[in-house]
mmCIF file with all atom_site columns, C-alpha atoms in Angstrom:
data_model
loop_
_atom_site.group_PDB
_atom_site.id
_atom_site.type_symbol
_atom_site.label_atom_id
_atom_site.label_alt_id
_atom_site.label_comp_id
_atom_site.label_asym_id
_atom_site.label_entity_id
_atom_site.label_seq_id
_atom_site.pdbx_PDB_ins_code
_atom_site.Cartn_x
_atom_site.Cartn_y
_atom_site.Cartn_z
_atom_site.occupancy
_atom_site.B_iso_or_equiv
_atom_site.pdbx_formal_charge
_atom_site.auth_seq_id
_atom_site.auth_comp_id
_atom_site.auth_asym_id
_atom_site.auth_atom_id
_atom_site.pdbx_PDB_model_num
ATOM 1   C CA . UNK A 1 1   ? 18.534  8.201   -2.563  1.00 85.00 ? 1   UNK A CA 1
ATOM 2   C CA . UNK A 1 2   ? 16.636  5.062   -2.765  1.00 87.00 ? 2   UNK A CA 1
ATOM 3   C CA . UNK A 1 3   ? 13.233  7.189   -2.550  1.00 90.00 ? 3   UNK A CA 1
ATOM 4   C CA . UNK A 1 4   ? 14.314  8.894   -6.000  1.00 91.00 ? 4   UNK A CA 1
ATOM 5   C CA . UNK A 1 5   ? 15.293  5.844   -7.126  1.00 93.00 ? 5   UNK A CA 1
ATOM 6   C CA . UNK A 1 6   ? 12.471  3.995   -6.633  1.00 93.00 ? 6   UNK A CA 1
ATOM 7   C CA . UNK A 1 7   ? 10.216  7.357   -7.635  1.00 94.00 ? 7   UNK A CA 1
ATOM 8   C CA . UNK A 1 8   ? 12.193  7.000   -10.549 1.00 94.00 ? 8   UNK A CA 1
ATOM 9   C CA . UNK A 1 9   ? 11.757  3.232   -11.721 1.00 92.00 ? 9   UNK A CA 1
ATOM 10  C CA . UNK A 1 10  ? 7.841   3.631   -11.040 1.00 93.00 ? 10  UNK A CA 1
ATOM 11  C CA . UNK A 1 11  ? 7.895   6.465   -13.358 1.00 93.00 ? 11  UNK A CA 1
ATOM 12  C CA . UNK A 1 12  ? 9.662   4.204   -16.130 1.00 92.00 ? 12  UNK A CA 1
ATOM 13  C CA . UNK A 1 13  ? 7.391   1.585   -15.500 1.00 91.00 ? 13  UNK A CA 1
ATOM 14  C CA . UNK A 1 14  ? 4.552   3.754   -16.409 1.00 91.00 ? 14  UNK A CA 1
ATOM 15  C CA . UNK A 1 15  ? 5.885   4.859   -19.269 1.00 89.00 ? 15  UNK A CA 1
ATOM 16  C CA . UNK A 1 16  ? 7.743   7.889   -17.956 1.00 90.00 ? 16  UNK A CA 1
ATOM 17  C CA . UNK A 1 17  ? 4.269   8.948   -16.421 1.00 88.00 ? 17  UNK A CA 1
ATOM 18  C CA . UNK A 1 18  ? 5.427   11.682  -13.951 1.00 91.00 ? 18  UNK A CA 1
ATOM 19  C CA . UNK A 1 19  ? 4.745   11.129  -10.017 1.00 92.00 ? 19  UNK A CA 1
ATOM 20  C CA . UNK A 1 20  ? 5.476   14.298  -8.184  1.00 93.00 ? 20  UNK A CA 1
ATOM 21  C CA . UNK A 1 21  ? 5.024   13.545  -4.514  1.00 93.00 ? 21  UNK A CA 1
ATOM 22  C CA . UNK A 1 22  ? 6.296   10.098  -2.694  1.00 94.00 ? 22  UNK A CA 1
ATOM 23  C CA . UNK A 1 23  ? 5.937   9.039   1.007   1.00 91.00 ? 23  UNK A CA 1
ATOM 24  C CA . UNK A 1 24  ? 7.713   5.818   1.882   1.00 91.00 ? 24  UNK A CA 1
ATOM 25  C CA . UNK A 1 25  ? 7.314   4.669   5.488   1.00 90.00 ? 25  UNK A CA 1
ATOM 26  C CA . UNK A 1 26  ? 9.388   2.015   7.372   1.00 90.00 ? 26  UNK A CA 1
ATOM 27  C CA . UNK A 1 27  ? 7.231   -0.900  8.647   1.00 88.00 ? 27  UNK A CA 1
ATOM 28  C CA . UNK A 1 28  ? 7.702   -0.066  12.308  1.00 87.00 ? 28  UNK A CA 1
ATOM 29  C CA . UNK A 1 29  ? 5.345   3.212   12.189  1.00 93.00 ? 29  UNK A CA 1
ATOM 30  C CA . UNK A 1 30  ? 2.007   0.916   11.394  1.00 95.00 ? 30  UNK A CA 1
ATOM 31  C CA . UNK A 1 31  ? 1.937   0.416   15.030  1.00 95.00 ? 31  UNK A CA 1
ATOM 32  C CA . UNK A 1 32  ? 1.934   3.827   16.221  1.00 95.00 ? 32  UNK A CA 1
ATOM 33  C CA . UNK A 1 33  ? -0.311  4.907   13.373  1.00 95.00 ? 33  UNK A CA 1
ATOM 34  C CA . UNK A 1 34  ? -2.905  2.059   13.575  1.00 96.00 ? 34  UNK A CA 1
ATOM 35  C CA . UNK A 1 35  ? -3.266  2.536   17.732  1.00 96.00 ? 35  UNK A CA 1
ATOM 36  C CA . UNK A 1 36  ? -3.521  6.069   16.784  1.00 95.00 ? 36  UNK A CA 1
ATOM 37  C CA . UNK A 1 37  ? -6.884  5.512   14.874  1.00 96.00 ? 37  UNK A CA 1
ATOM 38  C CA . UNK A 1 38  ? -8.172  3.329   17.259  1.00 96.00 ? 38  UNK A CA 1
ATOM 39  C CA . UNK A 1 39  ? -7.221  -0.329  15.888  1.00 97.00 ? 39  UNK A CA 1
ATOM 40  C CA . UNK A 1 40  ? -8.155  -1.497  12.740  1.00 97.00 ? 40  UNK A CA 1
ATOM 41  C CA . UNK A 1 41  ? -11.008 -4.329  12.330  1.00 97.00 ? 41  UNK A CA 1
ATOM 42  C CA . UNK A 1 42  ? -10.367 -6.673  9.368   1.00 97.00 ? 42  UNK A CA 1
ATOM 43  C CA . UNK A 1 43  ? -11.956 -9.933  8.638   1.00 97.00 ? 43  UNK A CA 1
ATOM 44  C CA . UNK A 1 44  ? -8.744  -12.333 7.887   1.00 97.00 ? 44  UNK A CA 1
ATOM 45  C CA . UNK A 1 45  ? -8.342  -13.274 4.642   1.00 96.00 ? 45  UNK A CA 1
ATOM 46  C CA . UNK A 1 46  ? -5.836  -16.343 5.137   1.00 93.00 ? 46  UNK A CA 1
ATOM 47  C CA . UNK A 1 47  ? -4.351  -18.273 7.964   1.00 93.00 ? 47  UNK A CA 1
ATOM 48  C CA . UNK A 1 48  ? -1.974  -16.458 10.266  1.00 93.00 ? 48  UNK A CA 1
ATOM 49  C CA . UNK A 1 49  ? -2.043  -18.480 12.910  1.00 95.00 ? 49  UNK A CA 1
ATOM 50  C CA . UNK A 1 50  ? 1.643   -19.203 12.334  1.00 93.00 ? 50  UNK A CA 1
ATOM 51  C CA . UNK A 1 51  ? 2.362   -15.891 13.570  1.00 95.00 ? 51  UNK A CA 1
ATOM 52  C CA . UNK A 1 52  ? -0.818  -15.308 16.092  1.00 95.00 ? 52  UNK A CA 1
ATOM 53  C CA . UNK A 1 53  ? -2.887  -18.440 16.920  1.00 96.00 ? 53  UNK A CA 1
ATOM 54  C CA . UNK A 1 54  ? -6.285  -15.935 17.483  1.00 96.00 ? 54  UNK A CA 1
ATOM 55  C CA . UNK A 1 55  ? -5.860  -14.970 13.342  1.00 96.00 ? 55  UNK A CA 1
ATOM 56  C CA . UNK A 1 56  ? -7.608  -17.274 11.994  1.00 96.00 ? 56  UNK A CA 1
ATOM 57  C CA . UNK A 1 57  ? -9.069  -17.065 8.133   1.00 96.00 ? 57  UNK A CA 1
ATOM 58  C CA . UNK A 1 58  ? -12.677 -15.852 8.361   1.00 96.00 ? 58  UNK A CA 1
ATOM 59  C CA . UNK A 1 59  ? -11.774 -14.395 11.546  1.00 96.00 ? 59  UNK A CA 1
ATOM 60  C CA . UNK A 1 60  ? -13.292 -10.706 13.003  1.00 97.00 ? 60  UNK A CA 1
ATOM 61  C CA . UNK A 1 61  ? -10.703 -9.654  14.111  1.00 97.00 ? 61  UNK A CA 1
ATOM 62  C CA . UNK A 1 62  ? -9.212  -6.165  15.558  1.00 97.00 ? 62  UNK A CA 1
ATOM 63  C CA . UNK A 1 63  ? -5.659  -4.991  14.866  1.00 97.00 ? 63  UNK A CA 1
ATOM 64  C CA . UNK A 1 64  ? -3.985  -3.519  17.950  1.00 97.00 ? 64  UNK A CA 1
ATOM 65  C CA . UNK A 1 65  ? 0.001   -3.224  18.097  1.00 94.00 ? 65  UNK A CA 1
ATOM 66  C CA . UNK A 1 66  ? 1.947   -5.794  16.183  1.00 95.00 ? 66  UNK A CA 1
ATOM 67  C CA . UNK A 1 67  ? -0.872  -7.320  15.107  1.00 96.00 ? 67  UNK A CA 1
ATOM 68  C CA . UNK A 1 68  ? -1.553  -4.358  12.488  1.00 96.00 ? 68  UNK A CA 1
ATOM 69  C CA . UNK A 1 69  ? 2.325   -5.502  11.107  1.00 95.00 ? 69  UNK A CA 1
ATOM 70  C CA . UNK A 1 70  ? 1.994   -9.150  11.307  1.00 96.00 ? 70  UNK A CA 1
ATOM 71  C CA . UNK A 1 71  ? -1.267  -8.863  9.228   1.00 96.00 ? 71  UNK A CA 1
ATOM 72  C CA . UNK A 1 72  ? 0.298   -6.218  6.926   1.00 95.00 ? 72  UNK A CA 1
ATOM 73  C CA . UNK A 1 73  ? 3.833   -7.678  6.312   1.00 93.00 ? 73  UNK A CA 1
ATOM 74  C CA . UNK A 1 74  ? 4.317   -11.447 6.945   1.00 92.00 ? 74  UNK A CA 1
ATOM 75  C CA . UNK A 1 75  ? 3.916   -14.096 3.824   1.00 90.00 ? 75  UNK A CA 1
ATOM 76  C CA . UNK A 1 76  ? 4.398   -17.764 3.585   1.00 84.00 ? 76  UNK A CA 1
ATOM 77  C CA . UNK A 1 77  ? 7.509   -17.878 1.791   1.00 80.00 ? 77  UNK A CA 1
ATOM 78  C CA . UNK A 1 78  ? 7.591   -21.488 1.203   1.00 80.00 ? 78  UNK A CA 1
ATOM 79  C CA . UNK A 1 79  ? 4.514   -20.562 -1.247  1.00 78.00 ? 79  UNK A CA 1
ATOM 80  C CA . UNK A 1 80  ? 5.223   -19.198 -4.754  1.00 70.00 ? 80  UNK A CA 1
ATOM 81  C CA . UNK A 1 81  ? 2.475   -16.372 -4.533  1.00 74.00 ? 81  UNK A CA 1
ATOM 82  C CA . UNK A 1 82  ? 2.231   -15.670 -1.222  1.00 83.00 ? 82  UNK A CA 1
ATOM 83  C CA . UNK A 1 83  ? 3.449   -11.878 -1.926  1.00 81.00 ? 83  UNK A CA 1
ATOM 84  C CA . UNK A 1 84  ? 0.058   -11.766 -3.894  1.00 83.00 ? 84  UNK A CA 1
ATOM 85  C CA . UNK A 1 85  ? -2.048  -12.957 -0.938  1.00 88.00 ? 85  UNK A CA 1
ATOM 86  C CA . UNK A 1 86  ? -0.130  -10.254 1.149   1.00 91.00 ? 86  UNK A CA 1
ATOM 87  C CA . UNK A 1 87  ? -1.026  -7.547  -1.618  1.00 89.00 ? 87  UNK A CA 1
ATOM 88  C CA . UNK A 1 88  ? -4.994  -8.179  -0.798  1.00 92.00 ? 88  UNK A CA 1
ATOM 89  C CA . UNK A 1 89  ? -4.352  -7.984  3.100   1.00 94.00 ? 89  UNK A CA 1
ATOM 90  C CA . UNK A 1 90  ? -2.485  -4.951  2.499   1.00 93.00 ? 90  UNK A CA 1
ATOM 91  C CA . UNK A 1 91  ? -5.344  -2.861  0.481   1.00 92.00 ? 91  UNK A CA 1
ATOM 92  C CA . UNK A 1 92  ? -8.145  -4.278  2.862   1.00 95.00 ? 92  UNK A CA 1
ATOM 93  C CA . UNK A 1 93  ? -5.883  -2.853  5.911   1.00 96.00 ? 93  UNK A CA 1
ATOM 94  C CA . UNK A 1 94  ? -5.590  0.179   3.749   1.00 93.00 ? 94  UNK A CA 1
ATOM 95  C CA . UNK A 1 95  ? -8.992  0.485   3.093   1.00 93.00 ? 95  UNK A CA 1
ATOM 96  C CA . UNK A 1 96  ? -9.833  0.130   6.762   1.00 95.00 ? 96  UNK A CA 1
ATOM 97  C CA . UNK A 1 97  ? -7.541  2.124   8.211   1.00 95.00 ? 97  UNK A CA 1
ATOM 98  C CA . UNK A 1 98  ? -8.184  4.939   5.995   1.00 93.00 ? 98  UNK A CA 1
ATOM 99  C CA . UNK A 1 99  ? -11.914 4.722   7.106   1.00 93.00 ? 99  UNK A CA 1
ATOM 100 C CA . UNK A 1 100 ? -10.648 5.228   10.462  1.00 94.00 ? 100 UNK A CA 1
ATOM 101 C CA . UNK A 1 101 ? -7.950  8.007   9.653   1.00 92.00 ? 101 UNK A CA 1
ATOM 102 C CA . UNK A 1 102 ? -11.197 10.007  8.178   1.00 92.00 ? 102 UNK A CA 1
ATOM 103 C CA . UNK A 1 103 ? -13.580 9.649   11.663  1.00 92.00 ? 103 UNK A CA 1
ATOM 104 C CA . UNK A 1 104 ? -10.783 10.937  13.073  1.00 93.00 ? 104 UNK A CA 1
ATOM 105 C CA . UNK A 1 105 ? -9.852  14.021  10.872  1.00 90.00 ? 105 UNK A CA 1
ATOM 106 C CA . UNK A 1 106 ? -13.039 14.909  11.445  1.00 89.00 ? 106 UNK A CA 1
ATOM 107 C CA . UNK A 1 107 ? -12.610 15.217  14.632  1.00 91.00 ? 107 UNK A CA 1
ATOM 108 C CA . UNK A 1 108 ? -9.893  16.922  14.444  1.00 90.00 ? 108 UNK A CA 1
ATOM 109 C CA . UNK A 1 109 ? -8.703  18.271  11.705  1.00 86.00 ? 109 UNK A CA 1
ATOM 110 C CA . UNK A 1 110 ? -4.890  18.230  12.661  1.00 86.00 ? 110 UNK A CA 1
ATOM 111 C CA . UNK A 1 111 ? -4.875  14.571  13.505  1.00 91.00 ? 111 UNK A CA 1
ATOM 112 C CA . UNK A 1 112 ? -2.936  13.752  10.389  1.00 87.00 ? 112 UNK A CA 1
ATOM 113 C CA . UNK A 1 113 ? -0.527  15.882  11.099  1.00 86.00 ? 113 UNK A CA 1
ATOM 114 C CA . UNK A 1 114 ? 0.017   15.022  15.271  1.00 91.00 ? 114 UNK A CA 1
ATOM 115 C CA . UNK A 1 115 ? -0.029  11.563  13.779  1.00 91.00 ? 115 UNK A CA 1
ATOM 116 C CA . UNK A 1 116 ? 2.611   12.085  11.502  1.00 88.00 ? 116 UNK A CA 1
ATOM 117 C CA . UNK A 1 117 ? 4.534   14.100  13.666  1.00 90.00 ? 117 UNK A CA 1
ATOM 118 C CA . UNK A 1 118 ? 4.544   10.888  16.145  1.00 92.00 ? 118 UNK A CA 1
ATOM 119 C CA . UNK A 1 119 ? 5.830   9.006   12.965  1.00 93.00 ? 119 UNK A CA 1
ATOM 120 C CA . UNK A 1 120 ? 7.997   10.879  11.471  1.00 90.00 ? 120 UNK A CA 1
ATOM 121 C CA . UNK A 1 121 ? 11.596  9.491   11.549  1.00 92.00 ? 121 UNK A CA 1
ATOM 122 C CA . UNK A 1 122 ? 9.978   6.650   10.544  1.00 93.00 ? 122 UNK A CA 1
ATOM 123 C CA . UNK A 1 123 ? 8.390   8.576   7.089   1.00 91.00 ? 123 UNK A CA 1
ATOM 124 C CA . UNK A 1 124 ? 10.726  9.796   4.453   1.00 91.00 ? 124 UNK A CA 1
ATOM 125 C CA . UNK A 1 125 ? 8.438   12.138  1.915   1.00 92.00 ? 125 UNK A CA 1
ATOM 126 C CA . UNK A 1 126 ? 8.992   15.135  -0.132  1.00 92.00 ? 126 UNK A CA 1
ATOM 127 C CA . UNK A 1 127 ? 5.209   16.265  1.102   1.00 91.00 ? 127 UNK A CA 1
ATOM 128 C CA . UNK A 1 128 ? 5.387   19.797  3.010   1.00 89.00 ? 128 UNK A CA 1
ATOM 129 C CA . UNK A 1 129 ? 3.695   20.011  6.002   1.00 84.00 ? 129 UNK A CA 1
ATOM 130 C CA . UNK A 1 130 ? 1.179   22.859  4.538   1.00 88.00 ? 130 UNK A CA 1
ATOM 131 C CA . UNK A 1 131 ? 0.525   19.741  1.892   1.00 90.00 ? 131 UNK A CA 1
ATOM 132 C CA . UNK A 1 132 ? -0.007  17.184  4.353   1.00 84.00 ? 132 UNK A CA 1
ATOM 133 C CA . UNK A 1 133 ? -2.555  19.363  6.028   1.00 83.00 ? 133 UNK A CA 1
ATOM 134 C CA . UNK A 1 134 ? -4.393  20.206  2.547   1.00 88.00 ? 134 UNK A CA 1
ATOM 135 C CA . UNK A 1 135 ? -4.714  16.566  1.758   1.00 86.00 ? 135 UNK A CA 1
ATOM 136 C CA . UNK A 1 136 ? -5.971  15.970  5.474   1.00 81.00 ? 136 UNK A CA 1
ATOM 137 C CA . UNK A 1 137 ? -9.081  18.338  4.516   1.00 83.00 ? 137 UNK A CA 1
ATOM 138 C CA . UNK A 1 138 ? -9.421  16.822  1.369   1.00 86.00 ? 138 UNK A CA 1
ATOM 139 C CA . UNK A 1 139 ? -9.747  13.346  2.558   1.00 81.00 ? 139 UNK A CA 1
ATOM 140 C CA . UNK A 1 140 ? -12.017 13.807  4.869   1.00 83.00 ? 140 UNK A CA 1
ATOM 141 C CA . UNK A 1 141 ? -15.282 13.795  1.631   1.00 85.00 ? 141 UNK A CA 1
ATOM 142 C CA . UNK A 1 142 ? -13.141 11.029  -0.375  1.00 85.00 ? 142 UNK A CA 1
ATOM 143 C CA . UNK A 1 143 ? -13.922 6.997   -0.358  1.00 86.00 ? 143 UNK A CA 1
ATOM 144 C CA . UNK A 1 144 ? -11.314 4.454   -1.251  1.00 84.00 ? 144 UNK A CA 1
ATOM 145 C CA . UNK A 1 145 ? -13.460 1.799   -3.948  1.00 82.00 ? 145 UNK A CA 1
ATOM 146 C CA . UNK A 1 146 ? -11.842 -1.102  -5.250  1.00 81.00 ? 146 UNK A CA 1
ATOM 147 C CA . UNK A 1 147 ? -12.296 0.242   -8.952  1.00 79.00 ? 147 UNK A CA 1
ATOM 148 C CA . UNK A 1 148 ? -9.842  3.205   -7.896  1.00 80.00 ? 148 UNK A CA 1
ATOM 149 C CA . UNK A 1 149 ? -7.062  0.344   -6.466  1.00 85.00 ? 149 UNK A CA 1
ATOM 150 C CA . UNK A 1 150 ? -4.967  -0.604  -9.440  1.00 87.00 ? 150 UNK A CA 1
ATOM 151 C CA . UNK A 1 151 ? -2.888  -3.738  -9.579  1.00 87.00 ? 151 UNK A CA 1
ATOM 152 C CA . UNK A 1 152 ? 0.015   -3.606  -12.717 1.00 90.00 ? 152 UNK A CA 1
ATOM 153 C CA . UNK A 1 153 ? -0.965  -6.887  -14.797 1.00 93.00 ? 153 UNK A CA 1
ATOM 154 C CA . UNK A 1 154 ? 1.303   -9.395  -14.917 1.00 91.00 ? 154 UNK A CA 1
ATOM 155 C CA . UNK A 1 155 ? 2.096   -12.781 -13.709 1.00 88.00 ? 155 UNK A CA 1
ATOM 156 C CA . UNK A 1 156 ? 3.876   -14.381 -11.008 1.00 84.00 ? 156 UNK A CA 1
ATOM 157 C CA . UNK A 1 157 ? 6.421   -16.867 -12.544 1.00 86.00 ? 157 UNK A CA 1
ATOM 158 C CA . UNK A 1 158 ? 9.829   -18.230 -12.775 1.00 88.00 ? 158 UNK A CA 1
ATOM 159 C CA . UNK A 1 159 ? 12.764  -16.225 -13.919 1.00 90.00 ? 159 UNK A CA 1
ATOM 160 C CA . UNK A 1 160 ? 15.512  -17.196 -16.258 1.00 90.00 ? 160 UNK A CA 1
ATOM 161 C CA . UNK A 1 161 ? 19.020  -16.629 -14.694 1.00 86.00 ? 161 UNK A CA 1
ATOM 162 C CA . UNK A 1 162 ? 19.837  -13.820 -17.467 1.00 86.00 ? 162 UNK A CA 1
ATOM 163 C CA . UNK A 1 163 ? 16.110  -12.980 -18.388 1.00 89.00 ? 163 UNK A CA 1
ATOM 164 C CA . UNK A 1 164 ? 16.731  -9.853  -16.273 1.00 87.00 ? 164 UNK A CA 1
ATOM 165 C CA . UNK A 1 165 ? 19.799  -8.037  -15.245 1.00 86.00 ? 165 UNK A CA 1
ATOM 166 C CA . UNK A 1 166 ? 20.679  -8.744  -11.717 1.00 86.00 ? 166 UNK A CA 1
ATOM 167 C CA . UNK A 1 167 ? 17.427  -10.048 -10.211 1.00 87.00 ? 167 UNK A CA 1
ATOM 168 C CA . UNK A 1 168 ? 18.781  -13.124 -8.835  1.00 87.00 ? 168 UNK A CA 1
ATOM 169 C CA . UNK A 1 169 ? 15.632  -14.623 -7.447  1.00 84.00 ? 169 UNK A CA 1
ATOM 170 C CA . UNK A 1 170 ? 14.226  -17.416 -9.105  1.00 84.00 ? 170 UNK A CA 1
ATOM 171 C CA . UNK A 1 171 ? 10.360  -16.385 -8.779  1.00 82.00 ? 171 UNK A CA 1
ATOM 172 C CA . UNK A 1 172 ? 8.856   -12.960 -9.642  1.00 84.00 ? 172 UNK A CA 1
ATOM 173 C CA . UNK A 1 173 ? 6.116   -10.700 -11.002 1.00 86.00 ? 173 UNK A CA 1
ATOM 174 C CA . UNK A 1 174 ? 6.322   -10.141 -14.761 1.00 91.00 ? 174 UNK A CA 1
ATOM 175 C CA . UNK A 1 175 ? 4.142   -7.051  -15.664 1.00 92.00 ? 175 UNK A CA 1
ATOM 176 C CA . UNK A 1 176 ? 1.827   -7.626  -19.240 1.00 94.00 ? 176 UNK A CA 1
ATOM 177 C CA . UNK A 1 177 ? 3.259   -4.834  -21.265 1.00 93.00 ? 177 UNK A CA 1
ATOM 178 C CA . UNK A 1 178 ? 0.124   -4.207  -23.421 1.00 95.00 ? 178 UNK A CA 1
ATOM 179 C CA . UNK A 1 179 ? -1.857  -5.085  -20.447 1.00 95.00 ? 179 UNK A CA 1
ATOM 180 C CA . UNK A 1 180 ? 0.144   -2.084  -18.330 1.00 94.00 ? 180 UNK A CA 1
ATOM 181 C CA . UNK A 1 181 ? -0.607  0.365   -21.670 1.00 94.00 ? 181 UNK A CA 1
ATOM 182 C CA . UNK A 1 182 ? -3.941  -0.522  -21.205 1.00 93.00 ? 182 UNK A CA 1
ATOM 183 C CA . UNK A 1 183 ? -4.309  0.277   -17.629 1.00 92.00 ? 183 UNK A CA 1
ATOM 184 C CA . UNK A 1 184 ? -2.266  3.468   -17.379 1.00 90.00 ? 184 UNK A CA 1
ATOM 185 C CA . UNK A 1 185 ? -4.720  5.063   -20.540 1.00 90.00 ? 185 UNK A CA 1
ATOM 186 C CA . UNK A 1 186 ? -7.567  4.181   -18.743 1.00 89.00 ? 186 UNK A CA 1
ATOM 187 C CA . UNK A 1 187 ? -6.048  5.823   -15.280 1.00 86.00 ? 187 UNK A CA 1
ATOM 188 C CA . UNK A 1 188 ? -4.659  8.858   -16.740 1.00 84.00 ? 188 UNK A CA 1
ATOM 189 C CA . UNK A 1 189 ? -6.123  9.660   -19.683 1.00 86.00 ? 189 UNK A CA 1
ATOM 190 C CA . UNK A 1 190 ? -9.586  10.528  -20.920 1.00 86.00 ? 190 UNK A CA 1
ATOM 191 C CA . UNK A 1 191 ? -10.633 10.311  -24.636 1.00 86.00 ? 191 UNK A CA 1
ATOM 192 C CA . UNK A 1 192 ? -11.331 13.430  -26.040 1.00 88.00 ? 192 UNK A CA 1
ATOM 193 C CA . UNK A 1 193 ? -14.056 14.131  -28.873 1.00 84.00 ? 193 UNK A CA 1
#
């Protein structure tokens, strides 16, 4: 229920732009999935030491194990915009790990799908297996660019009390309406002559 729901509040964000296929994953399956590839190298964008003394900013370092969840989940949440900072470690392990995903699909092409199999109660999607498997070989010639990783504009600031029904944080990110029109033309749509 709270996949359709949340399939169903990004679709009214974008403007009731349709999204057909979902997979949400539970934070415990980056271990298995990361170890599966082989451990994930990332240069560390921001101290982490809090959490590991060895992740250092600036730091080469490789994810193995918790490490891959620590680097991917944990935020200061003493500081206002730390979700933001978490955002960029979270498309750099993305990018990464999906370099590594593709070495190893072409390997073997059914490693997506032994890997998912491993992860599975962990993975709730409306993806068919036949579909994970035709995305596996499709993969395999694609590149992840940071011009094709989208970001909704917006700001992080404070919240009124009643500026929006029931969000009862004080802090939060506050899309740019024309900015979000603006972005999801340029994705979607192509001008025609």
């Amino acid at each position: 229920i709270s996949d359709e729901a949340t399939v169903n509040a990004v679709s009214n964000l974008l403007y009731s732009t349709p999204v057909y296929r979902y997979a949400a994953m539970n934070m415990s399956a980056i271990e298995t999935i990361n170890d599966e590839v082989g451990g994930v190298e990332v240069e560390i964008l921001e101290d982490m030491t809090k959490w590991n003394k060895k992740m250092t900013q600036g730091t080469i370092y490789e994810l193995w194990g918790k490490d891959a969840t620590i680097y991917t989940s944990r935020r200061d949440t003493t500081v206002d915009d730390s979700a933001i900072g978490r955002m960029k470690r979270q498309t750099q392990y993305l990018k990464a790990l999906f370099q590594k995903g593709k070495a190893k699909t072409k390997e073997d092409i059914l490693f997506p799908v032994t890997t998912y199999m491993e992860v599975k109660d962990s993975i709730n999607t409306n993806l068919t297996t036949d579909e994970i498997t035709y995305l596996a070989r499709q993969v395999i010639d694609m590149e992840i660019k940071d011009e094709n990783i989208q970001t909704i504009p917006g700001q992080m600031r404070h919240i009124d009390p009643d500026e929006f029904y029931g969000y009862p944080f004080p802090m939060g990110y506050v899309a740019d309406d024309e900015g979000l029109k603006q972005l999801i033309i340029n994705t979607f749509y192509y001008e025609v002559e």
